[in-house]
Coordinates of C-alpha atoms and ligand atoms in Angstrom, one line a residue:
Chain M
X1 CA 46.9 16.6 33.8
X2 CA 43.8 18.5 34.4
X3 CA 40.6 17.1 35.9
X4 CA 38.5 17.1 32.7
X5 CA 41.1 14.9 30.9
X6 CA 41.0 12.4 33.7
X7 CA 37.2 12.6 33.7
X8 CA 37.0 11.9 30.0
X9 CA 39.5 9.1 30.2
X10 CA 37.6 7.4 33.0
X11 CA 34.3 7.9 31.2
X12 CA 35.8 6.4 28.1
X13 CA 37.3 3.4 29.9
X14 CA 34.3 2.7 32.1
X15 CA 31.6 2.8 29.4
X16 CA 29.7 -0.5 29.6
X17 CA 30.6 -2.9 26.9
X18 CA 32.3 -0.3 24.8
X19 CA 34.3 -2.0 22.0
X20 CA 38.1 -1.7 22.1
X21 CA 40.3 -1.1 19.1
X22 CA 42.4 -4.1 18.0
X23 CA 45.6 -2.3 18.8
X24 CA 44.5 -1.3 22.3
X25 CA 43.3 -4.8 23.0
X26 CA 46.7 -6.3 22.0
X27 CA 48.4 -3.6 24.1
X28 CA 46.4 -4.4 27.1
X29 CA 47.2 -8.1 26.7
X30 CA 50.9 -7.4 26.4
X31 CA 50.7 -5.2 29.5
X32 CA 49.2 -8.1 31.5
X33 CA 52.0 -10.4 30.3
X34 CA 54.7 -7.8 31.3
X35 CA 53.1 -7.4 34.7
X36 CA 53.2 -11.1 35.4
X37 CA 56.8 -11.4 34.2
X38 CA 57.8 -8.5 36.4
X39 CA 56.1 -10.1 39.4
X40 CA 57.8 -13.3 38.6
X41 CA 61.1 -11.6 38.3
X42 CA 60.6 -9.6 41.6
X43 CA 59.9 -12.7 43.7
X44 CA 62.7 -14.7 42.3
X45 CA 65.6 -12.1 42.1
X46 CA 68.8 -12.2 44.0
X47 CA 70.9 -15.1 45.3
X48 CA 69.2 -18.4 45.8
X49 CA 69.0 -18.1 49.6
X50 CA 67.7 -14.5 49.8
X51 CA 64.8 -15.0 47.3
X52 CA 61.2 -14.5 48.3
X53 CA 60.4 -17.9 46.7
X54 CA 63.1 -20.5 46.6
X55 CA 64.5 -21.8 43.2
X56 CA 63.2 -25.3 44.0
X57 CA 59.7 -23.9 43.9
X58 CA 60.0 -21.4 41.2
X59 CA 63.1 -20.7 39.1
X60 CA 63.8 -17.2 38.0
X61 CA 62.7 -16.1 34.5
X62 CA 66.3 -16.0 33.3
X63 CA 67.0 -19.5 34.6
X64 CA 63.8 -20.8 33.0
X65 CA 64.3 -19.3 29.6
X66 CA 68.0 -20.3 29.4
X67 CA 66.7 -23.9 29.2
X68 CA 64.7 -23.2 26.1
X69 CA 67.3 -24.3 23.6
X70 CA 67.8 -27.5 25.6
X71 CA 64.1 -28.1 25.4
X72 CA 64.0 -27.3 21.8
X73 CA 67.0 -29.3 20.7
X74 CA 67.6 -32.2 23.1
X75 CA 64.0 -32.8 24.0
X76 CA 62.6 -32.2 20.5
X77 CA 59.9 -29.7 21.4
X78 CA 58.4 -29.4 17.9
X79 CA 58.2 -33.1 17.4
X80 CA 56.5 -33.6 20.8
X81 CA 54.0 -30.8 20.1
X82 CA 53.2 -32.3 16.7
X83 CA 52.7 -35.8 18.2
X84 CA 50.4 -34.5 20.8
X85 CA 48.5 -32.4 18.2
X86 CA 48.1 -35.4 16.0
X87 CA 46.5 -37.5 18.7
X88 CA 44.1 -34.8 19.8
X89 CA 43.2 -34.0 16.2
X90 CA 42.4 -37.6 15.2
X91 CA 40.5 -38.3 18.3
X92 CA 38.5 -35.1 18.1
X93 CA 37.9 -35.5 14.4
X94 CA 36.4 -38.9 15.1
X95 CA 34.2 -37.4 17.8
X96 CA 33.0 -34.8 15.3
X97 CA 32.3 -37.3 12.6
X98 CA 30.3 -39.5 14.9
X99 CA 28.9 -36.8 17.2
X100 CA 27.6 -34.2 14.8
X101 CA 25.3 -36.5 12.7
X102 CA 24.0 -38.1 15.8
X103 CA 23.5 -34.8 17.5
X104 CA 21.7 -33.3 14.5
X105 CA 19.4 -36.3 14.3
X106 CA 18.7 -36.0 18.0
X107 CA 18.0 -32.3 17.6
X108 CA 15.6 -32.8 14.7
X109 CA 13.7 -35.7 16.2
X110 CA 12.9 -35.4 20.0
X111 CA 12.2 -39.1 20.2
X112 CA 15.8 -39.9 19.1
X113 CA 17.0 -37.4 21.7
X114 CA 14.9 -39.0 24.4
X115 CA 16.2 -42.4 23.5
X116 CA 19.9 -41.3 23.5
X117 CA 19.7 -39.0 26.6
X118 CA 20.8 -41.7 29.1
X119 CA 23.9 -42.4 27.0
X120 CA 24.7 -38.6 26.6
X121 CA 24.2 -38.2 30.4
X122 CA 26.7 -41.0 31.1
X123 CA 29.1 -39.8 28.5
X124 CA 29.1 -36.2 29.8
X125 CA 29.7 -37.3 33.4
X126 CA 32.1 -40.1 32.9
X127 CA 35.1 -39.9 35.2
X128 CA 38.1 -39.5 32.8
X129 CA 40.6 -40.9 35.3
X130 CA 38.6 -44.2 35.1
X131 CA 38.2 -44.2 31.4
X132 CA 42.0 -44.0 30.8
X133 CA 42.9 -47.5 32.2
X134 CA 39.8 -48.9 30.5
X135 CA 41.0 -47.5 27.1
X136 CA 44.3 -49.3 27.7
X137 CA 42.6 -52.6 28.5
X138 CA 40.4 -52.3 25.4
X139 CA 42.8 -50.8 22.8
X140 CA 46.1 -51.9 24.3
X141 CA 49.3 -49.9 24.6
X142 CA 50.2 -47.5 21.8
X143 CA 48.5 -44.7 19.9
X144 CA 45.1 -46.1 19.7
X145 CA 44.2 -45.8 23.4
X146 CA 45.1 -42.1 23.4
X147 CA 43.1 -41.3 20.4
X148 CA 40.1 -43.2 21.7
X149 CA 40.5 -41.5 25.0
X150 CA 40.0 -38.2 23.4
X151 CA 37.1 -39.6 21.4
X152 CA 35.3 -40.9 24.4
X153 CA 36.0 -37.8 26.4
X154 CA 34.5 -35.4 23.9
X155 CA 31.9 -37.3 21.8
X156 CA 29.0 -36.9 24.3
X157 CA 29.6 -33.2 24.5
X158 CA 29.7 -32.9 20.7
X159 CA 26.4 -34.8 20.5
X160 CA 24.6 -32.7 23.1
X161 CA 25.9 -29.4 21.8
X162 CA 24.9 -30.2 18.2
X163 CA 21.4 -31.3 19.4
X164 CA 21.0 -28.2 21.5
X165 CA 22.1 -26.0 18.6
X166 CA 19.5 -27.6 16.2
X167 CA 16.8 -27.3 18.9
X168 CA 17.5 -23.6 19.4
X169 CA 16.8 -22.7 15.8
X170 CA 13.5 -20.8 15.9
X171 CA 10.5 -22.8 14.8
X172 CA 9.5 -19.9 12.4
X173 CA 12.3 -20.9 10.0
X174 CA 10.9 -24.4 9.8
X175 CA 7.4 -23.0 9.1
X176 CA 8.9 -20.7 6.4
X177 CA 10.7 -23.6 4.8
X178 CA 7.6 -25.7 4.7
X179 CA 5.4 -23.0 3.2
X180 CA 8.0 -22.6 0.5
X181 CA 7.7 -26.2 -0.4
X182 CA 10.7 -27.7 1.3
X183 CA 10.6 -31.4 2.2
X184 CA 11.6 -32.5 5.6
X185 CA 15.1 -33.5 4.4
X186 CA 15.5 -30.2 2.6
X187 CA 14.5 -28.3 5.7
X188 CA 17.1 -30.2 7.7
X189 CA 19.9 -29.8 5.1
X190 CA 19.1 -26.3 3.8
X191 CA 17.7 -24.6 6.9
X192 CA 18.3 -26.3 10.3
X193 CA 21.9 -27.4 9.8
X194 CA 23.2 -24.2 8.2
X195 CA 21.5 -22.1 10.8
X196 CA 22.8 -24.2 13.7
X197 CA 26.3 -24.6 12.2
X198 CA 27.9 -21.4 13.6
X199 CA 26.7 -22.4 17.1
X200 CA 28.0 -26.0 16.7
X201 CA 31.3 -24.6 15.4
X202 CA 31.8 -22.3 18.3
X203 CA 31.0 -25.1 20.8
X204 CA 33.5 -27.4 19.1
X205 CA 36.2 -24.8 19.0
X206 CA 35.9 -24.5 22.8
X207 CA 35.8 -28.2 23.2
X208 CA 39.0 -28.6 21.2
X209 CA 40.8 -26.5 23.8
X210 CA 39.5 -28.9 26.5
X211 CA 40.5 -32.0 24.6
X212 CA 44.0 -30.5 24.3
X213 CA 44.1 -30.5 28.1
X214 CA 42.8 -34.1 28.3
X215 CA 45.5 -35.5 26.1
X216 CA 48.2 -34.6 28.6
X217 CA 46.5 -36.9 31.0
X218 CA 46.5 -39.8 28.5
X219 CA 50.1 -39.1 27.6
X220 CA 51.4 -39.2 31.1
X221 CA 51.0 -43.0 31.0
X222 CA 53.5 -44.7 28.8
X223 CA 53.3 -48.5 28.7
X224 CA 55.0 -49.5 25.5
X225 CA 57.2 -47.8 22.9
X226 CA 54.8 -45.1 21.7
X227 CA 56.7 -42.0 21.1
X228 CA 56.6 -38.8 23.1
X229 CA 54.0 -36.1 23.4
X230 CA 54.0 -33.2 25.7
X231 CA 52.3 -35.0 28.5
X232 CA 55.0 -37.7 28.5
X233 CA 57.8 -35.1 28.5
X234 CA 56.3 -33.4 31.5
X235 CA 56.4 -36.8 33.2
X236 CA 60.1 -37.3 32.4
X237 CA 61.0 -33.8 33.6
X238 CA 59.1 -34.3 36.8
X239 CA 61.0 -37.5 37.5
X240 CA 64.3 -35.8 36.8
X241 CA 63.3 -32.7 38.7
X242 CA 63.7 -30.3 35.7
X243 CA 61.5 -27.5 37.0
X244 CA 62.5 -25.0 34.4
X245 CA 61.4 -27.3 31.6
X246 CA 58.0 -27.9 33.1
X247 CA 57.4 -24.2 33.5
X248 CA 58.5 -23.7 29.9
X249 CA 56.0 -26.3 28.7
X250 CA 53.3 -24.7 30.7
X251 CA 54.1 -21.5 28.8
X252 CA 54.3 -23.3 25.4
X253 CA 51.0 -25.0 25.6
X254 CA 48.8 -21.8 25.7
X255 CA 50.9 -20.5 22.8
X256 CA 50.1 -23.5 20.7
X257 CA 46.5 -23.4 21.8
X258 CA 46.4 -19.7 20.8
X259 CA 47.7 -20.5 17.3
X260 CA 45.2 -23.3 16.8
X261 CA 42.4 -21.1 18.1
X262 CA 43.3 -18.3 15.7
X263 CA 43.3 -20.8 12.8
X264 CA 39.9 -22.1 13.9
X265 CA 38.6 -18.5 14.2
X266 CA 39.8 -17.8 10.7
X267 CA 37.9 -20.8 9.4
X268 CA 34.9 -19.7 11.3
X269 CA 34.9 -16.3 9.7
X270 CA 35.4 -17.6 6.2
X271 CA 32.6 -20.2 6.7
X272 CA 30.0 -17.9 8.1
X273 CA 30.3 -14.5 6.4
X274 CA 26.7 -13.7 7.4
X275 CA 27.8 -13.5 11.0
X276 CA 31.4 -12.2 10.8
X277 CA 31.4 -10.2 7.6
X278 CA 34.2 -10.7 5.1
X279 CA 34.0 -12.4 1.7
X280 CA 33.4 -15.9 3.0
X281 CA 36.1 -17.7 1.1
X282 CA 35.4 -21.1 2.6
X283 CA 31.7 -20.8 2.2
X284 CA 32.1 -20.0 -1.5
X285 CA 34.4 -23.0 -1.7
X286 CA 31.8 -25.3 -0.1
X287 CA 29.1 -24.0 -2.5
X288 CA 31.3 -24.5 -5.5
X289 CA 32.0 -28.1 -4.6
X290 CA 28.3 -28.7 -4.3
X291 CA 27.4 -27.4 -7.7
X292 CA 28.1 -30.6 -9.7
X293 CA 26.0 -32.6 -7.2
X294 CA 23.2 -30.1 -7.4
X295 CA 23.2 -30.0 -11.2
X296 CA 23.0 -33.8 -11.2
X297 CA 19.9 -33.7 -9.0
X298 CA 18.3 -31.1 -11.3
X299 CA 18.7 -33.5 -14.2
X300 CA 16.9 -36.2 -12.4
X301 CA 14.3 -34.5 -10.4
X302 CA 13.3 -31.3 -12.2
X303 CA 10.8 -32.0 -14.9
X304 CA 8.7 -28.9 -15.5
X305 CA 10.8 -26.4 -17.4
X306 CA 8.4 -23.5 -17.8
X307 CA 5.4 -23.4 -15.5
X308 CA 5.8 -24.4 -11.9
X309 CA 4.0 -27.3 -10.5
X310 CA 1.7 -25.6 -8.1
X311 CA -2.0 -25.8 -7.6
X312 CA -2.4 -22.7 -9.6
X313 CA -1.4 -24.2 -12.9
X314 CA -3.1 -27.5 -12.3
X315 CA -6.5 -26.2 -11.3
X316 CA -7.0 -23.1 -13.2
X317 CA -7.9 -22.8 -16.9
X318 CA -5.4 -20.7 -18.9
Chain K
X1 CA -8.5 -29.1 -17.0
X2 CA -7.6 -28.5 -20.6
X3 CA -10.6 -28.4 -23.0
X4 CA -10.3 -30.7 -26.0
X5 CA -10.0 -28.9 -29.4
X6 CA -13.3 -27.3 -30.2
X7 CA -14.8 -26.5 -33.6
X8 CA -15.2 -22.8 -34.3
X9 CA -18.4 -21.8 -36.3
X10 CA -18.3 -18.1 -37.0
X11 CA -18.6 -16.3 -33.8
X12 CA -19.7 -19.5 -32.0
X13 CA -17.7 -22.6 -30.8
X14 CA -19.0 -26.1 -30.7
X15 CA -17.8 -27.8 -27.5
X16 CA -16.9 -31.5 -28.0
X17 CA -19.3 -32.5 -25.2
X18 CA -22.1 -31.1 -23.1
X19 CA -20.7 -29.7 -19.9
X20 CA -21.4 -31.6 -16.7
X21 CA -22.2 -29.9 -13.3
X22 CA -18.8 -31.0 -11.9
X23 CA -17.0 -29.0 -14.5
X24 CA -18.8 -25.8 -13.9
X25 CA -18.9 -26.1 -10.1
X26 CA -15.4 -25.2 -9.3
X27 CA -14.3 -26.0 -5.7
X28 CA -14.1 -23.1 -3.3
X29 CA -10.6 -21.7 -2.8
X30 CA -10.9 -21.8 1.0
X31 CA -13.7 -23.2 3.0
X32 CA -14.0 -23.4 6.8
X33 CA -16.8 -25.6 8.2
X34 CA -17.5 -25.1 11.9
X35 CA -13.8 -25.0 12.7
X36 CA -12.9 -24.9 16.4
X37 CA -9.3 -24.8 17.6
X38 CA -8.6 -25.5 21.3
X39 CA -4.9 -25.2 22.3
X40 CA -3.6 -27.6 24.9
X41 CA -6.9 -29.5 24.8
X42 CA -7.4 -31.7 27.9
X43 CA -4.8 -29.9 29.9
X44 CA -5.4 -27.3 32.7
X45 CA -4.3 -24.4 30.4
X46 CA -6.7 -25.4 27.6
X47 CA -7.7 -22.4 25.6
X48 CA -10.2 -22.1 22.8
X49 CA -8.9 -19.6 20.3
X50 CA -11.6 -19.8 17.6
X51 CA -15.0 -21.3 17.9
X52 CA -17.3 -22.5 15.1
X53 CA -15.7 -20.5 12.3
X54 CA -17.5 -20.9 9.0
X55 CA -16.8 -19.0 5.9
X56 CA -16.1 -19.5 2.2
X57 CA -13.9 -17.8 -0.4
X58 CA -15.1 -18.5 -3.9
X59 CA -12.9 -19.1 -6.9
X60 CA -13.4 -16.0 -9.0
X61 CA -12.3 -16.8 -12.6
X62 CA -9.2 -15.1 -13.8
X63 CA -8.7 -13.2 -10.6
X64 CA -8.0 -14.2 -7.0
X65 CA -9.7 -12.3 -4.3
X66 CA -7.9 -10.2 -1.7
X67 CA -9.3 -11.0 1.7
X68 CA -8.4 -8.8 4.7
X69 CA -9.0 -10.1 8.2
X70 CA -9.5 -7.5 11.0
X71 CA -10.1 -8.0 14.6
X72 CA -9.0 -7.3 18.1
X73 CA -5.6 -8.6 19.3
X74 CA -5.8 -12.3 20.3
X75 CA -9.0 -13.0 18.5
X76 CA -7.5 -15.9 16.5
X77 CA -6.5 -14.3 13.2
X78 CA -3.2 -16.0 13.1
X79 CA -4.8 -19.2 14.1
X80 CA -7.1 -19.1 11.1
X81 CA -4.2 -18.3 8.8
X82 CA -1.9 -20.9 10.1
X83 CA -4.7 -23.6 9.8
X84 CA -5.0 -22.8 6.1
X85 CA -1.2 -23.1 5.8
X86 CA -1.3 -26.4 7.6
X87 CA 1.3 -25.4 10.2
X88 CA 1.4 -26.9 13.6
X89 CA 0.2 -26.5 16.3
X90 CA -2.8 -24.7 14.7
X91 CA -3.2 -27.6 12.3
X92 CA -5.1 -29.9 12.7
X93 CA -8.2 -28.1 14.0
X94 CA -9.8 -29.5 17.1
X95 CA -13.1 -30.0 15.2
X96 CA -14.5 -28.9 11.9
X97 CA -13.1 -29.0 8.4
X98 CA -10.5 -26.7 6.7
X99 CA -10.8 -27.2 2.9
X100 CA -8.5 -25.7 0.3
X101 CA -9.8 -26.2 -3.3
X102 CA -12.2 -28.7 -2.0
X103 CA -9.5 -30.9 -0.4
X104 CA -8.9 -31.1 3.4
X105 CA -5.6 -29.5 4.4
X106 CA -3.1 -32.2 5.4
X107 CA 0.0 -30.1 5.9
X108 CA 2.0 -27.1 4.6
X109 CA 2.9 -26.8 0.9
X110 CA 4.2 -24.2 -1.6
X111 CA 0.7 -23.9 -3.1
X112 CA -0.1 -21.8 0.0
X113 CA 2.7 -19.3 0.4
X114 CA 3.0 -17.4 3.7
X115 CA 4.6 -14.1 4.6
X116 CA 5.2 -13.8 8.4
X117 CA 5.2 -10.7 10.5
X118 CA 8.6 -11.4 12.0
X119 CA 11.5 -11.4 9.7
X120 CA 12.1 -15.0 8.6
X121 CA 14.7 -14.5 6.0
X122 CA 17.3 -17.3 6.2
X123 CA 20.2 -15.5 7.7
X124 CA 22.8 -17.7 6.1
X125 CA 21.6 -17.1 2.6
X126 CA 22.0 -14.0 0.4
X127 CA 19.0 -12.2 -0.9
X128 CA 19.2 -14.1 -4.2
X129 CA 19.5 -17.4 -2.4
X130 CA 16.6 -16.5 -0.2
X131 CA 14.4 -15.6 -3.1
X132 CA 15.2 -18.8 -5.0
X133 CA 14.9 -21.1 -2.0
X134 CA 11.6 -22.6 -3.2
X135 CA 12.9 -23.1 -6.7
X136 CA 16.0 -24.8 -5.3
X137 CA 13.7 -27.2 -3.4
X138 CA 12.1 -28.0 -6.7
X139 CA 15.6 -28.8 -8.1
X140 CA 15.3 -26.1 -10.7
X141 CA 18.8 -25.7 -12.4
X142 CA 20.8 -23.0 -10.9
X143 CA 21.1 -20.8 -13.9
X144 CA 17.4 -20.8 -14.6
X145 CA 16.4 -20.1 -11.0
X146 CA 19.0 -17.3 -10.6
X147 CA 17.6 -15.6 -13.6
X148 CA 14.0 -15.8 -12.3
X149 CA 15.3 -14.7 -8.9
X150 CA 16.9 -11.6 -10.3
X151 CA 13.7 -10.8 -12.2
X152 CA 11.7 -10.9 -8.9
X153 CA 14.3 -9.0 -7.0
X154 CA 13.9 -6.3 -9.6
X155 CA 10.1 -6.5 -9.5
X156 CA 10.1 -6.0 -5.7
X157 CA 11.9 -2.7 -6.2
X158 CA 15.3 -3.9 -5.0
X159 CA 18.5 -3.2 -6.8
X160 CA 19.7 -6.4 -8.5
X161 CA 23.3 -5.3 -8.8
X162 CA 23.8 -4.1 -5.2
X163 CA 21.3 -6.0 -3.1
X164 CA 21.2 -9.5 -4.6
X165 CA 24.4 -10.7 -2.8
X166 CA 23.7 -9.0 0.5
X167 CA 22.8 -11.0 3.6
X168 CA 19.5 -10.3 5.4
X169 CA 21.2 -8.6 8.4
X170 CA 22.4 -5.9 5.9
X171 CA 18.9 -5.1 4.9
X172 CA 16.3 -2.7 6.4
X173 CA 13.0 -4.1 7.6
X174 CA 11.1 -3.0 4.5
X175 CA 13.7 -4.7 2.3
X176 CA 13.5 -7.9 4.3
X177 CA 9.8 -8.0 3.8
X178 CA 10.3 -7.4 0.1
X179 CA 12.6 -10.4 0.0
X180 CA 10.0 -12.5 2.0
X181 CA 7.2 -11.5 -0.5
X182 CA 9.5 -12.2 -3.5
X183 CA 10.4 -15.7 -2.4
X184 CA 6.7 -16.5 -1.9
X185 CA 5.4 -15.0 -5.1
X186 CA 8.2 -16.5 -7.3
X187 CA 6.5 -19.9 -6.6
X188 CA 3.2 -18.6 -8.0
X189 CA 1.2 -20.0 -5.1
X190 CA -2.6 -20.3 -5.5
X191 CA -3.1 -18.8 -2.1
X192 CA -0.9 -16.2 -0.3
X193 CA -1.2 -15.9 3.4
X194 CA 0.1 -12.7 5.0
X195 CA 0.2 -12.3 8.7
X196 CA 0.7 -8.6 9.4
X197 CA 3.5 -8.4 6.9
X198 CA 3.9 -4.7 7.2
X199 CA 3.3 -4.5 10.9
X200 CA 6.9 -3.5 11.7
X201 CA 7.2 -0.9 8.9
X202 CA 7.0 2.9 9.1
X203 CA 3.9 4.5 7.6
X204 CA 5.5 5.7 4.4
X205 CA 7.2 2.4 3.6
X206 CA 3.9 0.8 4.4
X207 CA 2.0 2.8 1.8
X208 CA 4.7 2.0 -0.8
X209 CA 4.5 -1.7 0.0
X210 CA 0.7 -1.6 -0.3
X211 CA 0.9 -0.2 -3.8
X212 CA 3.6 -2.7 -4.8
X213 CA 1.6 -5.6 -3.3
X214 CA -1.5 -4.6 -5.3
X215 CA 0.5 -4.5 -8.5
X216 CA 2.1 -7.9 -8.0
X217 CA -1.1 -9.5 -6.7
X218 CA -2.8 -8.6 -10.0
X219 CA 0.1 -10.2 -11.8
X220 CA 0.1 -13.5 -10.0
X221 CA -3.7 -13.8 -9.7
X222 CA -3.7 -15.5 -6.3
X223 CA -6.2 -15.4 -3.5
X224 CA -4.6 -13.4 -0.7
X225 CA -5.4 -13.6 3.0
X226 CA -4.1 -10.5 4.6
X227 CA -4.1 -10.0 8.4
X228 CA -3.7 -6.4 9.5
X229 CA -4.4 -4.1 12.4
X230 CA -4.7 -1.1 10.1
X231 CA -8.3 -0.5 9.0
X232 CA -7.1 1.8 6.2
X233 CA -4.8 -0.9 4.9
X234 CA -7.7 -3.5 5.0
X235 CA -10.1 -1.2 3.1
X236 CA -7.5 -0.2 0.6
X237 CA -6.2 -3.6 -0.2
X238 CA -9.3 -5.8 0.4
X239 CA -12.0 -7.0 -2.0
X240 CA -13.5 -8.4 1.1
X241 CA -13.0 -7.7 4.8
X242 CA -13.7 -10.2 7.5
X243 CA -14.4 -8.6 10.9
X244 CA -13.6 -11.0 13.8
X245 CA -15.0 -10.9 17.3
X246 CA -13.2 -11.3 20.6
X247 CA -11.9 -14.7 21.7
X248 CA -13.0 -17.3 21.2
X249 CA -13.0 -15.7 17.8
X250 CA -15.7 -16.0 15.2
X251 CA -16.2 -14.1 12.0
X252 CA -18.8 -11.4 12.9
X253 CA -19.2 -9.6 9.6
X254 CA -18.1 -9.8 6.0
X255 CA -17.8 -6.6 3.9
X256 CA -17.4 -6.4 0.2
X257 CA -15.2 -3.4 -0.9
X258 CA -15.0 -1.8 -4.3
X259 CA -11.6 -2.3 -5.9
X260 CA -9.2 0.6 -5.4
X261 CA -8.8 2.8 -8.4
X262 CA -5.7 4.8 -7.4
X263 CA -2.6 4.7 -5.3
X264 CA -2.8 4.1 -1.5
X265 CA -2.0 7.6 -0.6
X266 CA -4.7 9.1 -2.8
X267 CA -7.3 6.5 -2.1
X268 CA -7.1 7.0 1.6
X269 CA -8.3 10.6 1.3
X270 CA -11.6 9.9 -0.5
X271 CA -14.8 10.4 1.5
X272 CA -16.3 6.9 0.6
X273 CA -13.1 5.3 1.6
X274 CA -13.2 7.1 5.0
X275 CA -16.8 6.2 5.5
X276 CA -16.0 2.6 5.2
X277 CA -13.1 3.0 7.6
X278 CA -15.2 4.8 10.2
X279 CA -17.9 2.2 10.0
X280 CA -15.4 -0.6 10.8
X281 CA -13.6 1.5 13.4
X282 CA -16.9 2.0 15.3
X283 CA -17.5 -1.8 15.1
X284 CA -14.2 -2.7 16.5
X285 CA -14.3 -0.1 19.2
X286 CA -17.6 -1.5 20.3
X287 CA -16.1 -5.0 20.2
X288 CA -13.1 -4.1 22.3
X289 CA -15.2 -2.3 24.9
X290 CA -17.4 -5.4 25.3
X291 CA -14.3 -7.5 26.2
Ligands
ATP1 N1 0.5 -22.2 20.5 C1 -0.5 -21.7 21.3 N2 -0.7 -22.3 22.5 C2 -1.6 -21.8 23.3 N3 -2.4 -20.7 23.1 C3 -2.2 -20.1 21.9 C4 -1.2 -20.5 21.0 N4 -1.2 -19.7 19.9 C5 -2.1 -18.8 20.2 N5 -2.7 -19.0 21.4 C6 -3.8 -18.2 22.0 O1 -4.9 -18.2 21.1 C7 -5.4 -16.8 20.9 C8 -5.4 -16.4 19.5 O2 -4.1 -16.4 19.0 P1 -3.8 -15.8 17.6 O3 -2.3 -15.8 17.5 O4 -4.5 -16.5 16.6 O5 -4.3 -14.3 17.8 P2 -4.3 -13.1 16.7 O6 -5.6 -12.7 16.4 O7 -3.4 -13.4 15.6 O8 -3.6 -11.9 17.6 P3 -2.6 -10.8 17.2 O9 -3.5 -9.8 16.5 O10 -2.1 -10.2 18.5 O11 -1.6 -11.4 16.4 C9 -4.6 -16.0 21.8 O12 -5.3 -15.6 23.0 C10 -3.4 -16.8 22.2 O13 -3.0 -16.5 23.5
MG2 MG1 -1.4 -12.8 15.1

């Protein structure tokens, strides 16, 4: 290996913010995982007594992965993942349905924002550990309190992020829309919301990851006969002292999160081709579904077929 | 204001009534009466951008005038333009009246189209969707407005087949400004306000855009307010040139310019063209040294 090769390699690797090819990015990620596994294996190898870290603290990789089939079959891993996912999804979807319209309104009208800001402030700083028992008082045992817990934990963040995204759209787009004859409502629906949508989507994508963490907290409390969920499983394993299973679940959760995040990323790319390139399948879909609605409006509101209703045609002789 | 059917007698026509003064006196296209604009009035950072600006642009039958506004940086050119457009915070003026076609300006509208210096294409819309934005707001049926949109994309010298479905970030600066002009002109506004629309373009593109603008302006017959820092551009494009003084800005001088007879590139070599340019340049240099 000569000096100039090393030099070139270093220069290549240390260029600031130089983009990485997809293959190389995956390779580097895999290298990190392998490194961690090797470390794990090194500190837990040998007979139980001679290990660097005892098996009660950290079982070896072989011991851990050997329990996977038990986790999968006897403890119904897939079902538990799905139960957990359903709770987060419903709670988070509720938060989006309530939070985005309110947030957009607050972003468009500073007075609404000023009015709501105390509530947003409280919602963002609410201690989740205190909310959980409250949810159980209010919604009783069962599914509802978990779903509502996710809703309460995320709705204030959805509102403030949506409001922020709308407020961050440059005023010149509003000016442009107005000078092209857009009404206030048209400016909101055709300019402000679409321009803010990618920012809102990214924020929500990140928040979904957080919500997925919160649900474990809610699931660790079982009062009645509600079924499973990953959080509840962890609780059981802890009581029985099943360390391997807990470690496995810790590994499974990021994997599930990764899959969900990739799906959301795909949706994001298809919705906003102006930012991420591609053919914007979902955007086209949205537009196509809007066509009948739009044609209906044309029938009712559009009355001047040839000349446009501008001052030019009204005031000037032909 | 459609005239009732008139009786034709040989080469004469009998009108059905004797015309009244109101009919003949057409309202001025734009009129400023002692307009003053103070930003942040009443606060510590209060700043008077324009003071006592008074001018009038007449309605010339069958032809809108092309008005160019020249002046040192910060003298209030954009302030005047945005007051005509009715955009905040320039609208409403602190004192004085801004009238468009005899009526006080109450807010923005598509009768006063505006082309901004920064690129303001809607990033989430394709070129065609950008151009037809105003028609969409009028609820014109999709087929009809797309047809009109394609026609205007073509008129602006863009390629309908390849460019219509591009997004703004895939366009060059010149192409973006073409889109911005197309979406304004497609609405046939009575007044077109242009705030240094070619400021960010390279000189050659700029000359091409000037020729294109003159051609299209003749077609749509609108009154154009055109702000520029280029004296050549002002003299080439303008029927009238307003020279503004330093802030607080007022209109110092009004020049009437002969209409251009050839393309931008050729016009700008003629001696009488250059004479006008040098005159204005001396004026502005003097203004800036008095600052
Ligand atoms: N929104 C505002 N708030 C406070 N001051 C402003 C505002 N807009 C403009 N000004 C001030 O008013 C003056 C005139 O501004 P204006 O934008 O009209 O100048 P201009 O002639 O268009 O300048 P330029 O040629 O650089 O575009 C400037 O000194 C500017 O600092
Ligand atoms: Mg300006």
